PDB file of C-alpha atoms in Angstrom:
ATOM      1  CA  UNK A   9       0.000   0.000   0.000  1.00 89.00           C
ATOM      2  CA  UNK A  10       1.855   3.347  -1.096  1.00 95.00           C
ATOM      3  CA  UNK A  11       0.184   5.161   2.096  1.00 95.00           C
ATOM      4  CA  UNK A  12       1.814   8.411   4.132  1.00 93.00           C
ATOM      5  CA  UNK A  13       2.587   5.914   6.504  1.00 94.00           C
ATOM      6  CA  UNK A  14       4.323   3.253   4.885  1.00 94.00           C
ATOM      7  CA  UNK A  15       7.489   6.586   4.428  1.00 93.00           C
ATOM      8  CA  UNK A  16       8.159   5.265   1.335  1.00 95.00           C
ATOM      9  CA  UNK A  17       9.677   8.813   0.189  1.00 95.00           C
ATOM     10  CA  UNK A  18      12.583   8.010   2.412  1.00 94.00           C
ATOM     11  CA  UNK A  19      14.173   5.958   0.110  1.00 95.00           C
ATOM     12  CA  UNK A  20      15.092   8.148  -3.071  1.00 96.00           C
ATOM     13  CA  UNK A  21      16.923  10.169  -1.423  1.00 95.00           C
ATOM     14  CA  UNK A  22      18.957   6.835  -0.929  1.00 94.00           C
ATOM     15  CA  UNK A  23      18.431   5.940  -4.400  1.00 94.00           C
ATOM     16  CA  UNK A  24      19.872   9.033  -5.544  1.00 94.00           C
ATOM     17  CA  UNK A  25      23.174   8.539  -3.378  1.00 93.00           C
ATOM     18  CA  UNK A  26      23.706   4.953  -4.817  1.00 93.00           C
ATOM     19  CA  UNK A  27      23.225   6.411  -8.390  1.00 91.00           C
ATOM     20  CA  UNK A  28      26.528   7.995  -8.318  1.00 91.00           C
ATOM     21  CA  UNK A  29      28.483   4.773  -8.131  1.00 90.00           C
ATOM     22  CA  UNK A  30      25.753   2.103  -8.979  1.00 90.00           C
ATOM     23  CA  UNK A  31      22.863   2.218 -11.356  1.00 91.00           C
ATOM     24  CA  UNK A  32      19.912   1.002  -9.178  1.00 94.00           C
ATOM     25  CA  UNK A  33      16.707   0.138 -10.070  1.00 96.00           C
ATOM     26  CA  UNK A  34      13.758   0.185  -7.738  1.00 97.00           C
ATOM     27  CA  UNK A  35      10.623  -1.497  -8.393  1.00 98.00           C
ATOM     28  CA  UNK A  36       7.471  -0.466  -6.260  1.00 97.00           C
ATOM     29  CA  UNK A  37       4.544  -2.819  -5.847  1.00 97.00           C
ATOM     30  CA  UNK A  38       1.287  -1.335  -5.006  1.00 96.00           C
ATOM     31  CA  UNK A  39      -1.291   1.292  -5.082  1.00 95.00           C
ATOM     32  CA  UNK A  40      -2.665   4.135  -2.624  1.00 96.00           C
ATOM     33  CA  UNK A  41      -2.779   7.775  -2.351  1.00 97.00           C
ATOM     34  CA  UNK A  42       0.646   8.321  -1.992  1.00 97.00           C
ATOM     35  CA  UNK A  43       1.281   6.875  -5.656  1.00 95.00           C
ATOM     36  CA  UNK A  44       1.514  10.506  -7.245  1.00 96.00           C
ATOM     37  CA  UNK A  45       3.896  11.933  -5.055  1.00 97.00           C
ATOM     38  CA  UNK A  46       6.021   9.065  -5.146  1.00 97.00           C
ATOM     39  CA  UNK A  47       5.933   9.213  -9.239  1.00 97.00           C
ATOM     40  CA  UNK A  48       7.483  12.903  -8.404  1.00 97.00           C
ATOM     41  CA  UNK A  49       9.858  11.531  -5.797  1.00 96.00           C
ATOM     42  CA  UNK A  50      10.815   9.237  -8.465  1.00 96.00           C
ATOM     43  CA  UNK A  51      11.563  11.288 -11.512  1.00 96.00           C
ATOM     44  CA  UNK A  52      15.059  11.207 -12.996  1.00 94.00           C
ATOM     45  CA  UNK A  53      15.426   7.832 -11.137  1.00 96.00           C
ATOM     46  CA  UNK A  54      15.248   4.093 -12.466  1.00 96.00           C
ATOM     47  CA  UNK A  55      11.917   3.146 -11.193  1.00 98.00           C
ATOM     48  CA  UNK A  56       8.994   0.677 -11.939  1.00 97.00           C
ATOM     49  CA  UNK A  57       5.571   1.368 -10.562  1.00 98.00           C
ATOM     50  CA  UNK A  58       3.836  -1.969 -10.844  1.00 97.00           C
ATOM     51  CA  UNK A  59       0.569  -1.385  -9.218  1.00 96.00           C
ATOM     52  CA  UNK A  60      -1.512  -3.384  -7.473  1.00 95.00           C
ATOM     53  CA  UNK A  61       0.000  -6.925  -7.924  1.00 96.00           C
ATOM     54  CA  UNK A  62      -2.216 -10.172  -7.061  1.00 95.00           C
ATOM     55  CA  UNK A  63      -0.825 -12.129  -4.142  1.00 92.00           C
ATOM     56  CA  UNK A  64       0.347 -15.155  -6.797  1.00 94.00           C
ATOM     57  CA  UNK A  65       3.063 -12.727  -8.724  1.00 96.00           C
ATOM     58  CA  UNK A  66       4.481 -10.903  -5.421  1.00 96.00           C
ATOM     59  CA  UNK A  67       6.816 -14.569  -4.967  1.00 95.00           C
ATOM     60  CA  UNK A  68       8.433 -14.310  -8.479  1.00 97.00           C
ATOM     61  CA  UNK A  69       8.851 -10.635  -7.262  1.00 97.00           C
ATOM     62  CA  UNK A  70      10.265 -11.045  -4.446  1.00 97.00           C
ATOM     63  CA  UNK A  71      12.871 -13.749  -5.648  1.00 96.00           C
ATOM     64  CA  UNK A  72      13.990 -11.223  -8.500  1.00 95.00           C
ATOM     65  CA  UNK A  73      14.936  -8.524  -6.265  1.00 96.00           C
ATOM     66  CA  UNK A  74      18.485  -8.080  -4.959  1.00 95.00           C
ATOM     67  CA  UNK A  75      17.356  -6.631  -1.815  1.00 97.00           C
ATOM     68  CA  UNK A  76      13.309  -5.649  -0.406  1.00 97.00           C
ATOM     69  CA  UNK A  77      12.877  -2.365   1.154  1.00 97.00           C
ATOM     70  CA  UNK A  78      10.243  -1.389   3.644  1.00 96.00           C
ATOM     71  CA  UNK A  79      10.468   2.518   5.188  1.00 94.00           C
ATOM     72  CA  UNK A  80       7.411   1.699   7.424  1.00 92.00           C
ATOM     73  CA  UNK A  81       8.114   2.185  10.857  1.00 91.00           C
ATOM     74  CA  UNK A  82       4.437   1.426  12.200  1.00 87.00           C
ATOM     75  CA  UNK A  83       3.901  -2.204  10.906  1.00 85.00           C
ATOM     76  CA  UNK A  84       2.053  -4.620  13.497  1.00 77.00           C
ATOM     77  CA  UNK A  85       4.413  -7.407  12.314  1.00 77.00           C
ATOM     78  CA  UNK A  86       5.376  -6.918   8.604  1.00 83.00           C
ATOM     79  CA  UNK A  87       4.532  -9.571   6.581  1.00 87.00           C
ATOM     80  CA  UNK A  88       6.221  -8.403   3.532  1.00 92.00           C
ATOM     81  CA  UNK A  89       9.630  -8.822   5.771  1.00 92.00           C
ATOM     82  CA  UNK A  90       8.829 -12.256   6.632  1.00 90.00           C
ATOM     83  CA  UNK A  91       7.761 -13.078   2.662  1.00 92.00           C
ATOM     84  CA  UNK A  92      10.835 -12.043   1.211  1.00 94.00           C
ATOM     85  CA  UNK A  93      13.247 -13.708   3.458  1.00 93.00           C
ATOM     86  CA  UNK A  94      10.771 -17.189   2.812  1.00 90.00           C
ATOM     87  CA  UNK A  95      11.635 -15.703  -0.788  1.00 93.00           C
ATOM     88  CA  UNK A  96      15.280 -16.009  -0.134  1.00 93.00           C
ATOM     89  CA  UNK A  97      15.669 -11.845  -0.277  1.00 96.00           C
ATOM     90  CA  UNK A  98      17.601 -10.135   1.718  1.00 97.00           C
ATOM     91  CA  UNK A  99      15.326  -7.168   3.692  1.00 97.00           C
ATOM     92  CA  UNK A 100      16.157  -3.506   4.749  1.00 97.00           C
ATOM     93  CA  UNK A 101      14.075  -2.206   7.177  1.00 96.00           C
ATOM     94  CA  UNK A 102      14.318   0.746   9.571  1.00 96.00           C
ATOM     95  CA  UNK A 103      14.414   0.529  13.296  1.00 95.00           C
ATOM     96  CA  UNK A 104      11.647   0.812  15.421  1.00 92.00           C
ATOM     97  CA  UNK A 105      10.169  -1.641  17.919  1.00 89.00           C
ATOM     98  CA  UNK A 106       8.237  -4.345  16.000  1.00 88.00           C
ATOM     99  CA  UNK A 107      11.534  -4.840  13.647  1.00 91.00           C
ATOM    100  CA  UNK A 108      13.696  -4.651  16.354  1.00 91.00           C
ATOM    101  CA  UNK A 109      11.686  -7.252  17.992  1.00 87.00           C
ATOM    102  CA  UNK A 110      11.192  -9.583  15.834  1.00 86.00           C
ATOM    103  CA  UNK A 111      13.968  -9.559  13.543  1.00 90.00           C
ATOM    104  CA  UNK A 112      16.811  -8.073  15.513  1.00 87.00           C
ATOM    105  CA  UNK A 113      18.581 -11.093  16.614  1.00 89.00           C
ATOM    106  CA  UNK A 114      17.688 -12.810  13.397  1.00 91.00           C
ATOM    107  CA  UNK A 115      19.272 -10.485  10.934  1.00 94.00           C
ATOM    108  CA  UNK A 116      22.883  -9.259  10.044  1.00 96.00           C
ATOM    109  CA  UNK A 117      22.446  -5.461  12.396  1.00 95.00           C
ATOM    110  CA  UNK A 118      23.841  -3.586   9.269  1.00 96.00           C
ATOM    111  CA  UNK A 119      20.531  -4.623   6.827  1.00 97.00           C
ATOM    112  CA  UNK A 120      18.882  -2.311   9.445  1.00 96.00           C
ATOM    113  CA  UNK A 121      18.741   1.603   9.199  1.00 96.00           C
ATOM    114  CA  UNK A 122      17.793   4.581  11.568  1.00 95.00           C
ATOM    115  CA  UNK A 123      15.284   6.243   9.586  1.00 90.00           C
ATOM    116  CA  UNK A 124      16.286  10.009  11.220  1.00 86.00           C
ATOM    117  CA  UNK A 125      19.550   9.176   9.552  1.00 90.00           C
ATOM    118  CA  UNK A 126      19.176   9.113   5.535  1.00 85.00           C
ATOM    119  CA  UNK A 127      23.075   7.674   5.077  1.00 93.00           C
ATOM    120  CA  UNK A 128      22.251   4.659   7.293  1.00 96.00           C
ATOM    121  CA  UNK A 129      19.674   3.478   4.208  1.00 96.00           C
ATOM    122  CA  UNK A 130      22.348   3.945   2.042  1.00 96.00           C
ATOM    123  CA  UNK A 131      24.811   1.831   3.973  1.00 96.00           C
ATOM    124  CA  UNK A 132      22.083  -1.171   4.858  1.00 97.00           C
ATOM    125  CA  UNK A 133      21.010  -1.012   1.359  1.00 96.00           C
ATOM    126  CA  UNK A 134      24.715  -1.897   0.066  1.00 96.00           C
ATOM    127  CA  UNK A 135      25.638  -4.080   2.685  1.00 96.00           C
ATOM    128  CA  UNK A 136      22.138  -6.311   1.931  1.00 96.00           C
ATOM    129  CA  UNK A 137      23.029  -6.041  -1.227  1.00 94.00           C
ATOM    130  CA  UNK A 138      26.663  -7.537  -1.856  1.00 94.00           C
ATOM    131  CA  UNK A 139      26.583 -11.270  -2.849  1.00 92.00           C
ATOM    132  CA  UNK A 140      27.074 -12.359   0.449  1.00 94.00           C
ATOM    133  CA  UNK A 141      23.614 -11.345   1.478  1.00 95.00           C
ATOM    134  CA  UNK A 142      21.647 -13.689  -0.384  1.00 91.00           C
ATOM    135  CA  UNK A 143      24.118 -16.473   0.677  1.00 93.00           C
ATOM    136  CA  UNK A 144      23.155 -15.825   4.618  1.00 95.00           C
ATOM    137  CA  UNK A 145      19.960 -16.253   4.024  1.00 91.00           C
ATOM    138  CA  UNK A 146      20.400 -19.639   2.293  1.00 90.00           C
ATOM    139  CA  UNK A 147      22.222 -20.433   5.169  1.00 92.00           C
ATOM    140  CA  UNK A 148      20.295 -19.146   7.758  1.00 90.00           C
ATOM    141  CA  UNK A 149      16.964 -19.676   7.040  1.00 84.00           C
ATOM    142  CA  UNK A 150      14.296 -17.475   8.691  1.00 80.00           C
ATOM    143  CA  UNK A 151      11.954 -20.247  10.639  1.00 76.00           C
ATOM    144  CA  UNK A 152       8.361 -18.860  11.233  1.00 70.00           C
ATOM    145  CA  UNK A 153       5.043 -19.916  11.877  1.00 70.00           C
ATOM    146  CA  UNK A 154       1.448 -18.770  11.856  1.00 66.00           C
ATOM    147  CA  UNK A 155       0.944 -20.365  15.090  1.00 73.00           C
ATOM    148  CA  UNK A 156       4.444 -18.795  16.726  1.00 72.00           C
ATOM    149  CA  UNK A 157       3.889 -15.412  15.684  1.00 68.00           C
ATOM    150  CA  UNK A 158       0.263 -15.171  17.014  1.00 73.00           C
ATOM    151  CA  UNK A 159       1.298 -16.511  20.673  1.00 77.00           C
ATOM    152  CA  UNK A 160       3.496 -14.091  20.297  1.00 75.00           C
ATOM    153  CA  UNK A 161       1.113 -11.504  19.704  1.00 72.00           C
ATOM    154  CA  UNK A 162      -1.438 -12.840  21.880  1.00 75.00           C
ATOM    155  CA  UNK A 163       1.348 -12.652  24.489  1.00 81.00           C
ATOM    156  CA  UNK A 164       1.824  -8.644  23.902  1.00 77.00           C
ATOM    157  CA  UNK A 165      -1.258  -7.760  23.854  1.00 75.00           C
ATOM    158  CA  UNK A 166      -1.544  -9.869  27.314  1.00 77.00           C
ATOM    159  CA  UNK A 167       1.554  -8.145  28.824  1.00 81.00           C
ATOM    160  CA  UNK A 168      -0.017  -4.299  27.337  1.00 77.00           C
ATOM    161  CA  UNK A 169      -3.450  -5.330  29.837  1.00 76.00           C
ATOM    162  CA  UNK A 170      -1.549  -6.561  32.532  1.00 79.00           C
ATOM    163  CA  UNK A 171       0.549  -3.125  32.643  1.00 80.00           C
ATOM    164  CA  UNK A 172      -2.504  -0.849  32.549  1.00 75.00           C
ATOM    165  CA  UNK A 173      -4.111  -2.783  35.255  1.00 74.00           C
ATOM    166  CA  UNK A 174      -3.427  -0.589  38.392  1.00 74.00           C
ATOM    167  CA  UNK A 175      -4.529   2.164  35.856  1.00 69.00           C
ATOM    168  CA  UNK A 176      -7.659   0.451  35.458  1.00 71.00           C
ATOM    169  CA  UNK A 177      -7.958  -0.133  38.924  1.00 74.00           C
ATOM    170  CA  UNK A 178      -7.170   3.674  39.685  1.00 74.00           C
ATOM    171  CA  UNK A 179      -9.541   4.798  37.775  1.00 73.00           C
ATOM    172  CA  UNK A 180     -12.198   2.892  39.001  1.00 78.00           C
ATOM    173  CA  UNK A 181     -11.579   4.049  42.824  1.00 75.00           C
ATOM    174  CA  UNK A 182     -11.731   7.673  41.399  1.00 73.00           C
ATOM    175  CA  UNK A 183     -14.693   6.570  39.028  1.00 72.00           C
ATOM    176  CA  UNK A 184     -16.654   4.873  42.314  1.00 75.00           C
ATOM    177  CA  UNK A 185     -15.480   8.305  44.547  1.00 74.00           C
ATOM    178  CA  UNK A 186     -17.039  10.063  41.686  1.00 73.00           C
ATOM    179  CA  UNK A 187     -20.359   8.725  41.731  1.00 74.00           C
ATOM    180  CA  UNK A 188     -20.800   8.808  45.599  1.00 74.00           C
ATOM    181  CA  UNK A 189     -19.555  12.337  45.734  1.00 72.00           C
ATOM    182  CA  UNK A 190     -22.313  12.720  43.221  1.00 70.00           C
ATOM    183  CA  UNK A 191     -25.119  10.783  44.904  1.00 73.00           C
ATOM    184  CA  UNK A 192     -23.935  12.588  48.732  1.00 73.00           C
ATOM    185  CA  UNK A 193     -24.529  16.157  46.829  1.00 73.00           C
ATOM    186  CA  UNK A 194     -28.378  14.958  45.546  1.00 72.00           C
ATOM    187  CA  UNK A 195     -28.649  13.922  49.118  1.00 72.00           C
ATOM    188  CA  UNK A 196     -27.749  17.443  50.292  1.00 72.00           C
ATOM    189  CA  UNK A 197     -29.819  19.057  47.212  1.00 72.00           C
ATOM    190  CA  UNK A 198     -32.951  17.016  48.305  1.00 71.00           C
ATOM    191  CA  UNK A 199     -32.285  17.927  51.961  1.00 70.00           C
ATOM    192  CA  UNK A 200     -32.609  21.346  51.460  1.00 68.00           C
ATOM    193  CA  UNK A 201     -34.983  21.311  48.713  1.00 61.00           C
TER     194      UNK A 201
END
């Protein structure tokens, strides 16, 4: 989805730094209201817009690329990470706290990038690019499962409730004060009434 919030934009910029000693060529899969900027973004650059893609051509995608980029920093889990790599692809991908969860002690540190720091795309995007890269992945393959990855969620969400319990329970006391404060002062009201 080519959305505001998938910061797609941040990687031309990159794109543009590589074309001075390689001749890239990004290819973006998708649709969304961020396609016409992006067409701006990308002008004077090598770059495919594709479109929408049914889900049976994205494999055959993702096993041509050299490398798979995702900008997004507010993915729930990132399924497009977790296809490549089943792809055999190496993945950039900037840091923030569901990459770093999930794929931080899975992946080579340098395929990663701070996204407040445009030169550390351009450094992941050559490193998960040389040779090598595809060659880790064969021999590290990525093991994943429906079932592991929703305990896992399940397990987040369970830890999120059982922090903003004595919240809860706060405002409850100050929800019950509430009420009889309320019901004293009709009390009064009707006393006087």
């Amino acid at each position: 989805r080519l959305a505001p919030e998938k910061e797609t934009h941040r990687v031309f910029p990159a794109l543009r730094e590589l074309k001075k000693s390689i001749r890239p060529h990004l290819v973006i899969v998708g649709h969304g209201p961020s396609e016409g900027e992006l067409k701006e973004l990308a002008k004077g650059l090598d770059v495919t817009f594709l479109g929408r893609q049914p889900n049976s051509a994205l494999p055959p995608l993702y096993r041509g690329a050299d490398v798979f980029i995702t900008c997004s920093r507010s993915e729930t889990y990132g399924l497009t990470v977790l296809e490549a790599l089943a792809c055999g692809t190496p993945v950039v991908m900037p840091h923030c706290i569901v990459f770093d969860e999930l794929w931080n002690d899975k992946l080579p540190k340098d395929w990663m990038f701070d996204a407040k720091e445009p030169d550390t795309l351009v450094r992941a995007l050559k490193a998960a690019s040389d040779p090598s890269a595809k060659k880790w992945i064969t021999a590290n393959p990525i093991r994943a499962s429906w079932a592991v990855a929703t305990d896992k969620l399940l397990k987040q969400y369970d830890d999120m409730i059982k922090m903003n319990e004595p919240v809860k329970r706060r405002h409850e006391v100050l929800v019950n004060f509430l009420a009889l404060l309320f019901r004293m002062m009709l009390l009064l009201m009707a006393l006087f009434i």
